[in-house]
Amino acid sequence: MTATGDQRGFPLPSSVKVVPGTERAQAAYPYHVQFTPDDDKKFWFYNSMHFPEPMCAFDMVTAEAAYCALGAANTRVQCLPTTLGVDHRIINGRVYIGGNGVTDPAEIERRTVEFQKRAFYYYANWETLYAQWKQKMLKLIEEAQALPKPSLPEFEPLEHVHAGRGIASNHDLLVTYQKTLEGYFRMWHHHFEFLLLGYGAYLTFFGFCKKAFPEITDQTIARMVAGIEAEIFRPDDELRRLARHAVDLNVDQHFQEGVKAEEVLESLRKAGEPGHRWLEELQKARDPWFNINVGDGFYHYHRGWNDDLSMPFAALPEYMRRVRAGESLDRQLERLQAERAELIADYRELLATDEERAAYDQMIGLAHRVFPYVEGHKFYCEHWYTNLFFNKIREFGALLAGAGFFAKEDDVFHLTHYELQAAIIDLMNAWSTGAPPRGPNYWPPIVAERKAAIAEWSKHRTPEALGPIPDVIDDPAIVMLWGITRETLDNWLSAGDGKDSNEVRGFAASAGVVEGTARIVKSVEEIGRLQSGDILVCPVTNPTWAPIFQKIKAAVSDIGGSMSHAAIVAREYGLPAVVGTGNATAKIKDGQRIRVDGGRGVVTLL
Amino acid sequence: MTLRHISVFADLTLEDRPHVGGKGGSLGELTRAGIDVPPGFVVRTESFEHFIQALETEAPFRARVKGLDANDLDAITAVSRELRARVEAADLPADLQAQILAAHAALGGTGPAPIVAVRSSATTEDASDASFAGLQDTYLWVKDPQDMLRKIRSCWASLYSVESLTYRLRHGFPEAEVAMAVVVQVMVDARTAGVMFTRSPTTGDRSVITIEGAWGLGSAVVGGEVTPDRWVVAKITGEIPVRDISDKAIRHAPAPDGGIVDVEVEADQRKQACLSDDELQALRAIGRKVERHYGRPQDIEWAVDRHSQRILLLQSRPETVWSNREAAPAATRAEDPLQHVMSIFGGRK
């Protein structure tokens, strides 16, 4: 990427100041992610897609682990010819990233030879390697589930002593913590094993379609490629199944809007045989399909359904009403498959020559082979494994809170993962010396300071990008994973011009135009505020939210691309959706009338 | 064998173009394909020939063109004036006139003969049709049968315009082969009308349909007198990624005594979309059907009937601009299908 003489520009990293009063919270992030003057030479952009809110000190582990793995796959494993890994820096709780391109033609040539030996092998053996991948992931999940809950007995258990174990329980804390952390880093390597290759095959087809059909919409191409039986539809499918069961067992009267999940469960426990049978069905669905979280897995407070049943339970009354009304809630797989096949055939017919049709067949064929991974990996990585990871850290939080290190278990997330190890060792030491731990005197003010810093940072807008403007963005990783192109930069640069201030723009995710009342829903707790026919405006769209799509007439989100799962669900429900707007939840007021044009990616404030 | 002078649309196909012209053949083809087309008939080239022969018996007609110098504008102008006057003034041969009036009356069924449009229908597929045929004449909202006969003669007379004669003389086109068919079609009292291309006029994309329309008769759109509303509709999926609703100040409406007048559009209608989404989807379906029928992209004129709200096609012809262009293929078959991914991973070439 080379700089241009564009008069407009982004601020230099060195000009972005740490918000006054938060300097110590900023200093908690490791030295290698702090901006230095050298960084002014490079183009950076704010990764608002994955990290839309200021990151707690611990949650930043995701950036570290993910970029370690992403870069390894690009730079060393698959040897992408034109791009290496992604650098990241953190300021005011925001993650900025910048790609490292390869521009020397000889080096690209050398890497191309390597790439074709590696990536082409993956493409050629995709199904086998992906089957192997699932086994690896399930094993990793099993290992995480097998980790003990961290605890310290007053005296070492007698059986340990008699067995001559020779290792005391305080050491187990360190082992569990390090295994937890190691597993998370390993998970991210699995995550990126196929991802770039999968997106690359998809984008190859995408690029062809854009060339052959210059005016085709992104979401049409997405519909041609998207899978129909992907794992990501399963949680919602399970809810539909549970709704049907409740009606069949005649226990559906226990599910009323606004009644807490815990109360529903309690009344079912008292509802005799049918109640018990439904609870058994619930148990089956929960493992593994409720291991899905309400975000994208990047924040500790995006809890899983299994940890917070309010999200899935909020959807059940409406599903039950539809079952009683005689509606079939089954996703009609055959119909969806036939529709996709027809779409592909119809576009194929429009191509001018048999040569083009042959190329089209080759590209869509590859895209269909690789896409199950692109869609399926999130369930295992960002949802299932990440829930286990954060919950294990939460257990350490409970242990430390119990020892007086801080007030609540979730306060643990205000420590970096390096600091957390120190705190654990402090506790291990205290247990061994018999003296009190030092933490209770050390951490509370720091936790308070960092909480205040997060609150402060979220009040400040952060620049979308920093540094010199590149004339083109030709880093396939940046284009694929973040959807950022030169046009994106132009939009950012002109955003300050104040034009069309009654418009919010994003990715056109699902076509259709509707007007209605905006309901800003920032978290699961607020789901109950949605009325039938509202337009959902939320920070992240996520498949977890699928069940509420039955209630709404359009969806708008701050983050997400046209291939995000929410976009797929919106298309399946036939609802207009605009995703990745950046600031819809800030710009749109709750209760405001808005028009959503999902075909153009425009939301108009009326 | 008696010559056929008149053909109703339902009896025609594209094969008949040498005698009914491109417009007539296309309307026949559309009618037979089950597309909703206002009924009508074609006054075939045989009728023109019959008419000219009648003129020849009074005084030499075609011979007047012979021997003219293509560069002698004064002489051409004089001959043009003379021949046009003769065509416009002469009565049609009685048998021909009776057939045309009967065909017109038949369009009205048991009711009165309907108001019609009279349009010339050139017999060449050549892009230079316009210069060859003189004006591509279209007379709208023709109310009176006698007036209809006059308009038919006016269409024929346009063959003897200065431009037309000059063109033929320059290209040595044999005068004996000059002929023109005329389409007479029931007039649609259009609430909304316009054009539709079954590909993008700007990018040539065959996966979209571009629809332009305005209030009233389509002549305001075709003649460029109003900035029409414009939509881009995805041909396959029906998505509507572009909706440009314009300020439509005037519309063409039928004049009380026949013909067309400009009418100011009511204030609350000007910036209203002139088609509903359902109508856009219906047009898309029609566009796809016609394109499939012809096997190539089409340029279509359509109208929505003010009374029945039905969508009718007034004309369809092959799109020529992009079709004649040699486009580079988006990609071709690769020996190893995996090589395609290098378009993403291989960097800029």
PDB file of C-alpha atoms in Angstrom, chain A residues 56 58 300-301 303 390-415 420 423 440 443-448 451-452:
ATOM      1  CA  CYS A  56     -11.659  -5.019  28.883  1.00  0.00           C
ATOM      2  CA  PHE A  58      -8.615  -9.567  29.707  1.00  0.00           C
ATOM      3  CA  HIS A 300     -16.727 -12.017  28.074  1.00  0.00           C
ATOM      4  CA  TYR A 301     -20.189 -10.583  28.637  1.00  0.00           C
ATOM      5  CA  ARG A 303     -22.980 -15.080  27.388  1.00  0.00           C
ATOM      6  CA  PHE A 390     -14.616 -17.299  29.367  1.00  0.00           C
ATOM      7  CA  ASN A 391     -16.554 -19.455  31.831  1.00  0.00           C
ATOM      8  CA  LYS A 392     -13.347 -21.056  33.035  1.00  0.00           C
ATOM      9  CA  ILE A 393     -11.827 -17.610  33.564  1.00  0.00           C
ATOM     10  CA  ARG A 394     -15.021 -16.682  35.388  1.00  0.00           C
ATOM     11  CA  GLU A 395     -14.389 -19.613  37.745  1.00  0.00           C
ATOM     12  CA  PHE A 396     -10.979 -18.146  38.496  1.00  0.00           C
ATOM     13  CA  GLY A 397     -12.783 -14.852  39.033  1.00  0.00           C
ATOM     14  CA  ALA A 398     -15.060 -16.470  41.585  1.00  0.00           C
ATOM     15  CA  LEU A 399     -12.094 -18.030  43.376  1.00  0.00           C
ATOM     16  CA  LEU A 400     -10.212 -14.735  43.522  1.00  0.00           C
ATOM     17  CA  ALA A 401     -13.309 -12.761  44.488  1.00  0.00           C
ATOM     18  CA  GLY A 402     -13.828 -15.288  47.275  1.00  0.00           C
ATOM     19  CA  ALA A 403     -10.284 -14.570  48.437  1.00  0.00           C
ATOM     20  CA  GLY A 404     -11.058 -10.840  48.458  1.00  0.00           C
ATOM     21  CA  PHE A 405      -9.085  -9.829  45.338  1.00  0.00           C
ATOM     22  CA  PHE A 406     -12.109  -7.921  44.025  1.00  0.00           C
ATOM     23  CA  ALA A 407     -15.834  -7.693  44.607  1.00  0.00           C
ATOM     24  CA  LYS A 408     -17.388  -9.789  41.843  1.00  0.00           C
ATOM     25  CA  GLU A 409     -16.269 -12.740  39.758  1.00  0.00           C
ATOM     26  CA  ASP A 410     -16.612 -10.748  36.508  1.00  0.00           C
ATOM     27  CA  ASP A 411     -14.123  -8.187  37.846  1.00  0.00           C
ATOM     28  CA  VAL A 412     -11.462 -10.696  36.841  1.00  0.00           C
ATOM     29  CA  PHE A 413     -11.896  -9.516  33.248  1.00  0.00           C
ATOM     30  CA  HIS A 414     -10.320  -6.187  34.161  1.00  0.00           C
ATOM     31  CA  LEU A 415      -6.979  -7.960  34.575  1.00  0.00           C
ATOM     32  CA  LEU A 420      -4.329 -12.817  36.025  1.00  0.00           C
ATOM     33  CA  ALA A 423      -2.866 -12.902  40.785  1.00  0.00           C
ATOM     34  CA  PRO A 440      -6.984  -7.804  48.099  1.00  0.00           C
ATOM     35  CA  TRP A 443      -6.428  -5.082  42.789  1.00  0.00           C
ATOM     36  CA  PRO A 444      -9.615  -3.292  43.934  1.00  0.00           C
ATOM     37  CA  PRO A 445      -8.446   0.250  43.074  1.00  0.00           C
ATOM     38  CA  ILE A 446      -7.009  -0.979  39.771  1.00  0.00           C
ATOM     39  CA  VAL A 447     -10.261  -2.734  38.837  1.00  0.00           C
ATOM     40  CA  ALA A 448     -12.204   0.418  39.723  1.00  0.00           C
ATOM     41  CA  LYS A 451     -13.966   0.091  34.871  1.00  0.00           C
ATOM     42  CA  ALA A 452     -13.982   3.876  34.848  1.00  0.00           C
TER      43      ALA A 452
END
